């Protein structure tokens, strides 16, 4: 964990804010602290990178506020041997956080611009256990296998069966469920034997999931 005596003030406040808002998993806190959030946004937004606020990224998307990222990650309860699927790469920041906790991460994005930028950032920062795919996150190409954990970072009107089918026994899926312009609820689903145990968590607001690969951008 970063030594608070040497961390800059904004980084210290970032760490303190997560703890004050209830993030208690030490591994999640360490992962959040270790990933340089300022490297995942445009230079003009870097002064605000460590604040607990969402930030704009290209293609009309956003980088979620740190608390939401930490909360979703904590609810996944990732184990070191887990293989994780993320739907909605965005800047690649959340994938980088997940990579500090899991064995490997596959992250999927429909915008080519975001895919190329995320691949470059993750390679430069040496997050070697992250694979970035250009694909429709709700209709993955064959051959991806199944996953211990699935994280959906775009809003869907209902839980996609295509993703539930990729969830291993004992696996956990987190997704925001609800209309694009209305109230969404973050839902946690765990597969136990042949049963899916669904539990609502908190209200959230995410951009809506879109089908297919974007023709432009």
PDB file of C-alpha atoms in Angstrom, residues 41-161:
ATOM      1  CA  UNK A  41      -8.001  10.244 -18.847  1.00  0.00           C
ATOM      2  CA  UNK A  42      -7.136  13.030 -21.265  1.00  0.00           C
ATOM      3  CA  UNK A  43      -4.550  15.547 -19.981  1.00  0.00           C
ATOM      4  CA  UNK A  44      -7.187  18.263 -19.555  1.00  0.00           C
ATOM      5  CA  UNK A  45      -9.014  16.096 -16.983  1.00  0.00           C
ATOM      6  CA  UNK A  46      -5.965  14.929 -15.043  1.00  0.00           C
ATOM      7  CA  UNK A  47      -6.267  17.628 -12.335  1.00  0.00           C
ATOM      8  CA  UNK A  48      -9.584  15.975 -11.358  1.00  0.00           C
ATOM      9  CA  UNK A  49      -8.471  12.370 -11.809  1.00  0.00           C
ATOM     10  CA  UNK A  50      -8.218  11.615  -8.075  1.00  0.00           C
ATOM     11  CA  UNK A  51     -11.522  13.215  -7.124  1.00  0.00           C
ATOM     12  CA  UNK A  52     -14.559  11.039  -6.436  1.00  0.00           C
ATOM     13  CA  UNK A  53     -16.314  12.065  -9.622  1.00  0.00           C
ATOM     14  CA  UNK A  54     -17.053  10.618 -13.045  1.00  0.00           C
ATOM     15  CA  UNK A  55     -14.980  11.970 -15.928  1.00  0.00           C
ATOM     16  CA  UNK A  56     -15.698  12.153 -19.673  1.00  0.00           C
ATOM     17  CA  UNK A  57     -13.778   9.988 -22.114  1.00  0.00           C
ATOM     18  CA  UNK A  58     -14.084   9.801 -25.924  1.00  0.00           C
ATOM     19  CA  UNK A  59     -17.061   8.351 -27.825  1.00  0.00           C
ATOM     20  CA  UNK A  60     -19.559   9.901 -25.420  1.00  0.00           C
ATOM     21  CA  UNK A  61     -18.600   7.501 -22.629  1.00  0.00           C
ATOM     22  CA  UNK A  62     -17.512   8.135 -19.039  1.00  0.00           C
ATOM     23  CA  UNK A  63     -15.019   6.885 -16.508  1.00  0.00           C
ATOM     24  CA  UNK A  64     -17.110   6.074 -13.438  1.00  0.00           C
ATOM     25  CA  UNK A  65     -16.376   7.712 -10.112  1.00  0.00           C
ATOM     26  CA  UNK A  66     -13.818   5.846  -7.983  1.00  0.00           C
ATOM     27  CA  UNK A  67     -16.311   4.854  -5.282  1.00  0.00           C
ATOM     28  CA  UNK A  68     -18.592   3.125  -7.807  1.00  0.00           C
ATOM     29  CA  UNK A  69     -15.625   1.264  -9.308  1.00  0.00           C
ATOM     30  CA  UNK A  70     -14.366   0.217  -5.882  1.00  0.00           C
ATOM     31  CA  UNK A  71     -17.849  -0.817  -4.725  1.00  0.00           C
ATOM     32  CA  UNK A  72     -18.558  -2.951  -7.798  1.00  0.00           C
ATOM     33  CA  UNK A  73     -15.136  -4.555  -7.523  1.00  0.00           C
ATOM     34  CA  UNK A  74     -15.610  -5.297  -3.832  1.00  0.00           C
ATOM     35  CA  UNK A  75     -18.984  -6.932  -4.515  1.00  0.00           C
ATOM     36  CA  UNK A  76     -17.375  -9.271  -7.058  1.00  0.00           C
ATOM     37  CA  UNK A  77     -15.227 -10.824  -4.306  1.00  0.00           C
ATOM     38  CA  UNK A  78     -12.479 -11.681  -6.787  1.00  0.00           C
ATOM     39  CA  UNK A  79     -10.061 -14.459  -5.932  1.00  0.00           C
ATOM     40  CA  UNK A  80      -6.458 -14.561  -7.239  1.00  0.00           C
ATOM     41  CA  UNK A  81      -7.199 -17.554  -9.495  1.00  0.00           C
ATOM     42  CA  UNK A  82     -10.322 -16.004 -11.059  1.00  0.00           C
ATOM     43  CA  UNK A  83     -10.809 -15.283 -14.740  1.00  0.00           C
ATOM     44  CA  UNK A  84     -12.824 -12.062 -15.106  1.00  0.00           C
ATOM     45  CA  UNK A  85     -14.923 -10.712 -17.985  1.00  0.00           C
ATOM     46  CA  UNK A  86     -15.663  -6.982 -18.171  1.00  0.00           C
ATOM     47  CA  UNK A  87     -18.289  -5.613 -20.554  1.00  0.00           C
ATOM     48  CA  UNK A  88     -17.506  -1.984 -21.379  1.00  0.00           C
ATOM     49  CA  UNK A  89     -13.767  -1.290 -21.408  1.00  0.00           C
ATOM     50  CA  UNK A  90     -14.006   2.474 -21.664  1.00  0.00           C
ATOM     51  CA  UNK A  91     -10.613   3.927 -20.802  1.00  0.00           C
ATOM     52  CA  UNK A  92      -9.304   0.595 -19.500  1.00  0.00           C
ATOM     53  CA  UNK A  93      -9.031   1.856 -15.910  1.00  0.00           C
ATOM     54  CA  UNK A  94     -11.440  -0.604 -14.336  1.00  0.00           C
ATOM     55  CA  UNK A  95      -9.829  -3.484 -16.225  1.00  0.00           C
ATOM     56  CA  UNK A  96      -6.477  -2.427 -14.774  1.00  0.00           C
ATOM     57  CA  UNK A  97      -7.945  -2.475 -11.246  1.00  0.00           C
ATOM     58  CA  UNK A  98      -9.454  -5.917 -11.851  1.00  0.00           C
ATOM     59  CA  UNK A  99      -6.120  -7.177 -13.166  1.00  0.00           C
ATOM     60  CA  UNK A 100      -4.465  -6.522  -9.797  1.00  0.00           C
ATOM     61  CA  UNK A 101      -6.924  -8.930  -8.153  1.00  0.00           C
ATOM     62  CA  UNK A 102      -7.501 -11.676 -10.731  1.00  0.00           C
ATOM     63  CA  UNK A 103      -5.471 -14.164 -12.705  1.00  0.00           C
ATOM     64  CA  UNK A 104      -6.639 -12.708 -16.021  1.00  0.00           C
ATOM     65  CA  UNK A 105      -9.123 -10.193 -17.400  1.00  0.00           C
ATOM     66  CA  UNK A 106     -10.931 -10.119 -20.741  1.00  0.00           C
ATOM     67  CA  UNK A 107     -12.496  -6.721 -21.364  1.00  0.00           C
ATOM     68  CA  UNK A 108     -14.841  -5.988 -24.270  1.00  0.00           C
ATOM     69  CA  UNK A 109     -15.595  -2.667 -25.996  1.00  0.00           C
ATOM     70  CA  UNK A 110     -17.646  -1.769 -29.090  1.00  0.00           C
ATOM     71  CA  UNK A 111     -15.782   1.461 -29.943  1.00  0.00           C
ATOM     72  CA  UNK A 112     -12.544   0.923 -31.877  1.00  0.00           C
ATOM     73  CA  UNK A 113     -11.105   4.244 -30.664  1.00  0.00           C
ATOM     74  CA  UNK A 114     -11.492   3.180 -27.038  1.00  0.00           C
ATOM     75  CA  UNK A 115     -10.121  -0.296 -27.732  1.00  0.00           C
ATOM     76  CA  UNK A 116      -6.976   1.068 -29.369  1.00  0.00           C
ATOM     77  CA  UNK A 117      -6.394   3.637 -26.608  1.00  0.00           C
ATOM     78  CA  UNK A 118      -6.985   1.106 -23.817  1.00  0.00           C
ATOM     79  CA  UNK A 119      -4.639  -1.419 -25.406  1.00  0.00           C
ATOM     80  CA  UNK A 120      -1.908   1.221 -25.645  1.00  0.00           C
ATOM     81  CA  UNK A 121      -2.346   2.395 -22.033  1.00  0.00           C
ATOM     82  CA  UNK A 122      -2.465  -1.100 -20.590  1.00  0.00           C
ATOM     83  CA  UNK A 123       0.594  -2.176 -22.564  1.00  0.00           C
ATOM     84  CA  UNK A 124       2.598   0.912 -21.573  1.00  0.00           C
ATOM     85  CA  UNK A 125       1.671   0.415 -17.911  1.00  0.00           C
ATOM     86  CA  UNK A 126       2.479  -3.305 -18.090  1.00  0.00           C
ATOM     87  CA  UNK A 127      -0.939  -4.756 -17.311  1.00  0.00           C
ATOM     88  CA  UNK A 128      -0.014  -7.894 -19.207  1.00  0.00           C
ATOM     89  CA  UNK A 129      -2.866 -10.074 -17.923  1.00  0.00           C
ATOM     90  CA  UNK A 130      -5.569  -7.949 -19.625  1.00  0.00           C
ATOM     91  CA  UNK A 131      -6.910  -8.781 -23.089  1.00  0.00           C
ATOM     92  CA  UNK A 132      -8.972  -6.067 -24.826  1.00  0.00           C
ATOM     93  CA  UNK A 133     -11.483  -7.243 -27.445  1.00  0.00           C
ATOM     94  CA  UNK A 134     -13.369  -5.213 -30.052  1.00  0.00           C
ATOM     95  CA  UNK A 135     -16.770  -6.910 -29.949  1.00  0.00           C
ATOM     96  CA  UNK A 136     -20.419  -6.697 -28.969  1.00  0.00           C
ATOM     97  CA  UNK A 137     -20.307  -7.363 -25.238  1.00  0.00           C
ATOM     98  CA  UNK A 138     -23.777  -8.923 -25.278  1.00  0.00           C
ATOM     99  CA  UNK A 139     -22.906 -11.326 -28.096  1.00  0.00           C
ATOM    100  CA  UNK A 140     -19.303 -12.412 -27.629  1.00  0.00           C
ATOM    101  CA  UNK A 141     -17.610 -14.375 -30.398  1.00  0.00           C
ATOM    102  CA  UNK A 142     -17.303 -18.108 -29.844  1.00  0.00           C
ATOM    103  CA  UNK A 143     -14.255 -19.498 -28.112  1.00  0.00           C
ATOM    104  CA  UNK A 144     -14.032 -17.116 -25.165  1.00  0.00           C
ATOM    105  CA  UNK A 145     -14.857 -19.816 -22.642  1.00  0.00           C
ATOM    106  CA  UNK A 146     -16.527 -19.198 -19.287  1.00  0.00           C
ATOM    107  CA  UNK A 147     -15.652 -16.898 -16.409  1.00  0.00           C
ATOM    108  CA  UNK A 148     -15.535 -16.883 -12.615  1.00  0.00           C
ATOM    109  CA  UNK A 149     -16.579 -13.229 -12.451  1.00  0.00           C
ATOM    110  CA  UNK A 150     -18.460 -11.008 -14.910  1.00  0.00           C
ATOM    111  CA  UNK A 151     -18.737  -7.230 -14.570  1.00  0.00           C
ATOM    112  CA  UNK A 152     -21.110  -5.223 -16.764  1.00  0.00           C
ATOM    113  CA  UNK A 153     -20.391  -1.487 -16.770  1.00  0.00           C
ATOM    114  CA  UNK A 154     -23.233  -0.446 -19.085  1.00  0.00           C
ATOM    115  CA  UNK A 155     -26.923  -0.433 -18.221  1.00  0.00           C
ATOM    116  CA  UNK A 156     -29.096  -3.268 -19.526  1.00  0.00           C
ATOM    117  CA  UNK A 157     -32.902  -3.495 -19.251  1.00  0.00           C
ATOM    118  CA  UNK A 158     -32.659  -7.069 -17.955  1.00  0.00           C
ATOM    119  CA  UNK A 159     -29.949  -9.609 -17.207  1.00  0.00           C
ATOM    120  CA  UNK A 160     -28.625 -10.892 -20.550  1.00  0.00           C
ATOM    121  CA  UNK A 161     -28.902 -14.658 -20.865  1.00  0.00           C
TER     122      UNK A 161
END
